[in-house]
Coordinates of C-alpha atoms in Angstrom, one line a residue:
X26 CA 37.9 20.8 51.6
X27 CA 40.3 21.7 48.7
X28 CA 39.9 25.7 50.4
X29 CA 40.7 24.4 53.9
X30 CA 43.8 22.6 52.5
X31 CA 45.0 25.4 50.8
X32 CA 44.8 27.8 53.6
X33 CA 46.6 26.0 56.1
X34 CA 49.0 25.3 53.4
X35 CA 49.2 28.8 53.2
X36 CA 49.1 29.4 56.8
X37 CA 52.5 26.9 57.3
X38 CA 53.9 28.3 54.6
X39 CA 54.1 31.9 55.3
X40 CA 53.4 32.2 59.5
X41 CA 57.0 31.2 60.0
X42 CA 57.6 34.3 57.1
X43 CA 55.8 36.2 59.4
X44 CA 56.8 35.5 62.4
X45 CA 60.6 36.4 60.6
X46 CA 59.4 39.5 59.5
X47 CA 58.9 40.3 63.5
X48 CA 61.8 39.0 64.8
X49 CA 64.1 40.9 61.7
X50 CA 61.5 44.4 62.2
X51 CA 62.3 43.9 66.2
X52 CA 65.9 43.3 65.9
X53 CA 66.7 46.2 63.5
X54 CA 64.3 48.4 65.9
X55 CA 66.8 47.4 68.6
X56 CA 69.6 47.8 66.8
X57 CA 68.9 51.2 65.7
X58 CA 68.1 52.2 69.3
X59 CA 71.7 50.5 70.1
X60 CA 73.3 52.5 67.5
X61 CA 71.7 55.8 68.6
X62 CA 73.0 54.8 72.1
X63 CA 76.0 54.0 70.7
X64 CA 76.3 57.4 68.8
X65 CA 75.1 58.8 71.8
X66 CA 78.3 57.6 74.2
X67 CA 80.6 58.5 71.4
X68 CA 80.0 62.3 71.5
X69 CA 80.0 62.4 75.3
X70 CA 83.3 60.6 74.6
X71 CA 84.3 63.1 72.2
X72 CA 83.1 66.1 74.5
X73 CA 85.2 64.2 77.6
X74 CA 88.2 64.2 75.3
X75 CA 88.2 67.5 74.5
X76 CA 87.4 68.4 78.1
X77 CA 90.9 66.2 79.0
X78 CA 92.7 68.1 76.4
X79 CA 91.5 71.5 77.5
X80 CA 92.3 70.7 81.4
X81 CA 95.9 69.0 79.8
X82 CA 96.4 72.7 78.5
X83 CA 95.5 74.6 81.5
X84 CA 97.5 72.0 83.7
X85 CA 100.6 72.8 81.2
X86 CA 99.6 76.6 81.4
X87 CA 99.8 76.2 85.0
X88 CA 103.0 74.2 85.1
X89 CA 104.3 77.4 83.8
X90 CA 103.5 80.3 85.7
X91 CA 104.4 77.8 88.3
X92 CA 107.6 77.7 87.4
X93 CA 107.7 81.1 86.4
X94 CA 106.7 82.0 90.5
X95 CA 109.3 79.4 92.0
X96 CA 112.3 81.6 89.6
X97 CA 110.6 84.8 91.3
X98 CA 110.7 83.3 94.7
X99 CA 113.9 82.4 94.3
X100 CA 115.2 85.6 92.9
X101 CA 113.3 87.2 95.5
X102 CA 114.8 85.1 98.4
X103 CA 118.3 85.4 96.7
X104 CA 117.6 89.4 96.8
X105 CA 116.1 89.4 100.1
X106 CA 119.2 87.8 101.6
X107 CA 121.5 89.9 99.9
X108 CA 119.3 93.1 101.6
X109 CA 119.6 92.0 105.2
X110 CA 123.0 91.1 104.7
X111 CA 124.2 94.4 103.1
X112 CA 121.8 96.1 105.7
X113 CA 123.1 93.9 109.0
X114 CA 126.5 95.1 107.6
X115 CA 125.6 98.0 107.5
X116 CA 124.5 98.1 111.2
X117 CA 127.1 96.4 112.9
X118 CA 129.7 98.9 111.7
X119 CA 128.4 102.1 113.2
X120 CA 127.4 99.4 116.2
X121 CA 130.8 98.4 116.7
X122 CA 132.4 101.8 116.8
X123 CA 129.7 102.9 119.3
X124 CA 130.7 99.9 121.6
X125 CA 134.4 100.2 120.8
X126 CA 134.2 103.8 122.0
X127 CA 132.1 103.4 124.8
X128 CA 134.4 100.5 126.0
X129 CA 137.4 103.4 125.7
X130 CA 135.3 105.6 127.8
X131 CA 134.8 103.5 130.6
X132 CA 137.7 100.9 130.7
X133 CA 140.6 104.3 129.9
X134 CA 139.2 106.8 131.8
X135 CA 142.4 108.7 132.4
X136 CA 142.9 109.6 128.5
X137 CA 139.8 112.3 128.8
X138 CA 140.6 115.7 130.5
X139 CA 137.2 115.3 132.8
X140 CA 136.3 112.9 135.2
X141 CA 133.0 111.2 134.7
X142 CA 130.7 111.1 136.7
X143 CA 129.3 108.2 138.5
X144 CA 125.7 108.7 136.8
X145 CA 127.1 109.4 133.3
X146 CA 129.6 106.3 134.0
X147 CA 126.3 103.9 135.1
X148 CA 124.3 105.3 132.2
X149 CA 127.1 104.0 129.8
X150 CA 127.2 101.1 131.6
X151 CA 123.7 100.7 130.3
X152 CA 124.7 101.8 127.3
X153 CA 127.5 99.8 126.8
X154 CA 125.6 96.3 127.6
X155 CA 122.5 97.5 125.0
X156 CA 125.3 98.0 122.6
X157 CA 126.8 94.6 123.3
X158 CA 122.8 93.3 123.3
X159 CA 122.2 94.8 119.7
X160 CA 125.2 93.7 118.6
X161 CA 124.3 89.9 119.3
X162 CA 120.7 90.4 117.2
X163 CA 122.7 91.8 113.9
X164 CA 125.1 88.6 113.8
X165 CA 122.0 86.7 114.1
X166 CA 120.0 88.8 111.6
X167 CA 123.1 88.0 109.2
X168 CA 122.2 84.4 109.5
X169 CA 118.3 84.9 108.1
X170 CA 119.8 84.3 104.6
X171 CA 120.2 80.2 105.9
X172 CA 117.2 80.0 107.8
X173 CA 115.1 79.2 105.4
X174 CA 117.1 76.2 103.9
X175 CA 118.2 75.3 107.8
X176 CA 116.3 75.9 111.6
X177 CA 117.0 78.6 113.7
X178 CA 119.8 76.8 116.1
X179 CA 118.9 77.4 119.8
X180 CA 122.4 77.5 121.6
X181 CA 121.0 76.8 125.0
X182 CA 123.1 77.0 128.5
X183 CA 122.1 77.1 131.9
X184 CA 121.2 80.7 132.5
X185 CA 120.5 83.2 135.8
X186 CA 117.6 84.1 134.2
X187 CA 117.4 87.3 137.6
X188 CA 120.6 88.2 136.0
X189 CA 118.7 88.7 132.9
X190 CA 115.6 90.4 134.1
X191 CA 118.2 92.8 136.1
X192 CA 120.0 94.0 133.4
X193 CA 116.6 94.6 131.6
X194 CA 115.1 96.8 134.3
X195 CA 118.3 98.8 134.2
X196 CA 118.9 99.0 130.6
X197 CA 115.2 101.1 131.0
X198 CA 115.4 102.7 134.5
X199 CA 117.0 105.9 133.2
X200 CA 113.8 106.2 130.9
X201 CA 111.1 105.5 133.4
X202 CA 113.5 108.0 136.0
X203 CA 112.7 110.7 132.9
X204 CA 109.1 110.2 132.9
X205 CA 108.5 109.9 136.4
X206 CA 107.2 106.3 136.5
X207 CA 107.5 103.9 139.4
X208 CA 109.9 100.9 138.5
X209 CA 109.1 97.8 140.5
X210 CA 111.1 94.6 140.7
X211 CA 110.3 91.1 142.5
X212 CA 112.4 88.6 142.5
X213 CA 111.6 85.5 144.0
X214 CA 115.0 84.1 145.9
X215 CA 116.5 81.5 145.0
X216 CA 115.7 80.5 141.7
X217 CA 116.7 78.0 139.7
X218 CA 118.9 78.4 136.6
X219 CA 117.0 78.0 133.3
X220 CA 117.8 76.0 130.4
X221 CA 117.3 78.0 127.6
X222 CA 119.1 80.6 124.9
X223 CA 120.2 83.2 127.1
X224 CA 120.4 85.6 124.1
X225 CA 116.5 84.7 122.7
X226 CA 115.2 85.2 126.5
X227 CA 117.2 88.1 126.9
X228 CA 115.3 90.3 124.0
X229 CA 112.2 88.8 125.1
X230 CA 111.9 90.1 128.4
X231 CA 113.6 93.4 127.1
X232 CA 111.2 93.7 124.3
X233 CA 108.6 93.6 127.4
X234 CA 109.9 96.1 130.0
X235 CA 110.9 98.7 127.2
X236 CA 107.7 98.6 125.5
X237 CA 106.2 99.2 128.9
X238 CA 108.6 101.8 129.5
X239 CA 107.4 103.4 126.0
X240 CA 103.9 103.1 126.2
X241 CA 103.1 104.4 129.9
X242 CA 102.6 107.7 130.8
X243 CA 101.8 107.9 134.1
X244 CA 101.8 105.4 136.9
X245 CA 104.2 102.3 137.7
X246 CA 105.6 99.3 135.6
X247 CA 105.8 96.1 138.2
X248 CA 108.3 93.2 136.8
X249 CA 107.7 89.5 138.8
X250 CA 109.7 86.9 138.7
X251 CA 109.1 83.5 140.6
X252 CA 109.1 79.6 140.0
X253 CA 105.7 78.3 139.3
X254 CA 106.3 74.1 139.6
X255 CA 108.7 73.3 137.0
X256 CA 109.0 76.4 135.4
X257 CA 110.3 80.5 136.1
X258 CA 107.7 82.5 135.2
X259 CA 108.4 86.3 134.3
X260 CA 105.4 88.7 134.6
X261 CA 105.2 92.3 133.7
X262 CA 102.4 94.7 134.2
X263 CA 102.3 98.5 134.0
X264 CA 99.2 101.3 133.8
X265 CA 100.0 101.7 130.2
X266 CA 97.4 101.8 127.2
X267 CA 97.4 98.2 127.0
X268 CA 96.5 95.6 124.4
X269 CA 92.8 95.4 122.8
X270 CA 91.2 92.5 123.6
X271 CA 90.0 92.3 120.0
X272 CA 93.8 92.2 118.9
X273 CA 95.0 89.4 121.5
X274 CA 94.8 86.8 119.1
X275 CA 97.2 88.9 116.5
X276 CA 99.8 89.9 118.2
X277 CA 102.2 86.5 117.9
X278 CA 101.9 87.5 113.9
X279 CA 105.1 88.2 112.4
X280 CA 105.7 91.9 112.1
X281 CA 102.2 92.9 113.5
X282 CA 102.1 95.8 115.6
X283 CA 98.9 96.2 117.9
X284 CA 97.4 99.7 116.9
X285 CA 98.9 99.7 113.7
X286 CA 95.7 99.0 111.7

């Protein structure tokens, strides 16, 4: 009896000892997993700020060769404007003298010792209004120094846009007469006038019936010209080279030339 009693005595006494020793074995166990986690999360903290302080470097490394582009750019634009301006200048001085000259020629006939002729007179007609044509593009070309900051302005008018397409074929009917090509026009009478910038359609449809005029060899160049609903639509064709198909979709790029590559 006097055994029994003293092992649950024991048992009382030190099962609640025991059952401590667990719960302190289990909760230091957990707290050193806790602190390994926590050690853990502190160097991928330490490795994310480090990361942020590299990426604020090369962000403030990039700031700077940023800046250091926009100066070029703006040197570059600053030097670029002063080109085309010096160059346009340069142009429309020669230009003007050609035009003032050829005016002379054809408006004061009677201070030359010859008479002109009435093909060298309609052949500086033609001169005189490709002159007057060219010198139109060189004041725009002086204004390419603003374009940038403000739109191309479109000064648009009601235009004869025949009138337009006449002058074209005859600014390049001396050149097809040369080469022996066939120069047809169709003009669809009456047509309405267009609103539009008589000067911006004007070297369009030139651009097209002299690079016609260029390119073909042999043959005819046809120019169309008839309203289609609400519109005028201008068609040229010609039994030149043409366009490859594969270079159809590059030829609206700024300063591309079909062939050139």
């Amino acid at each position: 009896i006097g055994a029994w009693a003293t092992w649950l005595v024991l048992l009382g006494v030190y099962s609640p000892i025991y059952r401590l020793a667990e719960w302190w074995a289990w909760h230091t166990e957990r707290s050193e997993a806790l602190l390994e986690t926590a050690r853990e999360r502190k160097a991928e903290l330490d490795q994310a700020l480090s990361n942020l302080m590299n990426a604020n470097r090369q962000l403030a490394l990039a700031n700077e060769r940023i800046a250091a582009l926009r100066q070029l750019a703006e040197e570059a634009q600053k030097a670029k404007a002063q080109f085309v301006a010096k160059v346009s200048h340069e142009f429309r001085t020669p230009l003007n003298m050609i035009v003032g000259l050829v005016n002379l020629m054809l408006d004061n006939p009677r201070i030359y010792t010859v008479t002109l002729p009435p093909e060298m007179t309609k052949d500086l007609e033609i001169v005189r209004r490709n002159c007057q044509h060219l010198a139109g593009m060189v004041n725009d070309v002086l204004s390419l120094a603003q374009m940038d900051a403000h739109p191309l302005v479109l000064h648009k008018e009601r235009v004869d846009l025949a009138e337009l397409v006449t002058a074209a074929v005859g600014a390049v009917s001396p050149l097809t007469a040369k080469k022996g090509l066939q120069l047809e026009g169709a003009i669809e009478e009456p047509l309405p006038l267009v609103y539009c910038d008589r000067t911006r359609i004007q070297q369009v449809v030139l651009n097209l019936v002299s690079n016609a005029a260029r390119y073909t060899e042999r043959g005819h160049i046809a120019i169309t010209v008839r309203q289609a609903d609400t519109h005028v639509r201008v068609h040229v064709s010609d039994t030149g080279p043409g366009i490859p198909p594969e270079e159809t979709e590059r030829i609206f790029e700024p300063f591309y030339q079909a062939g050139s590559e």
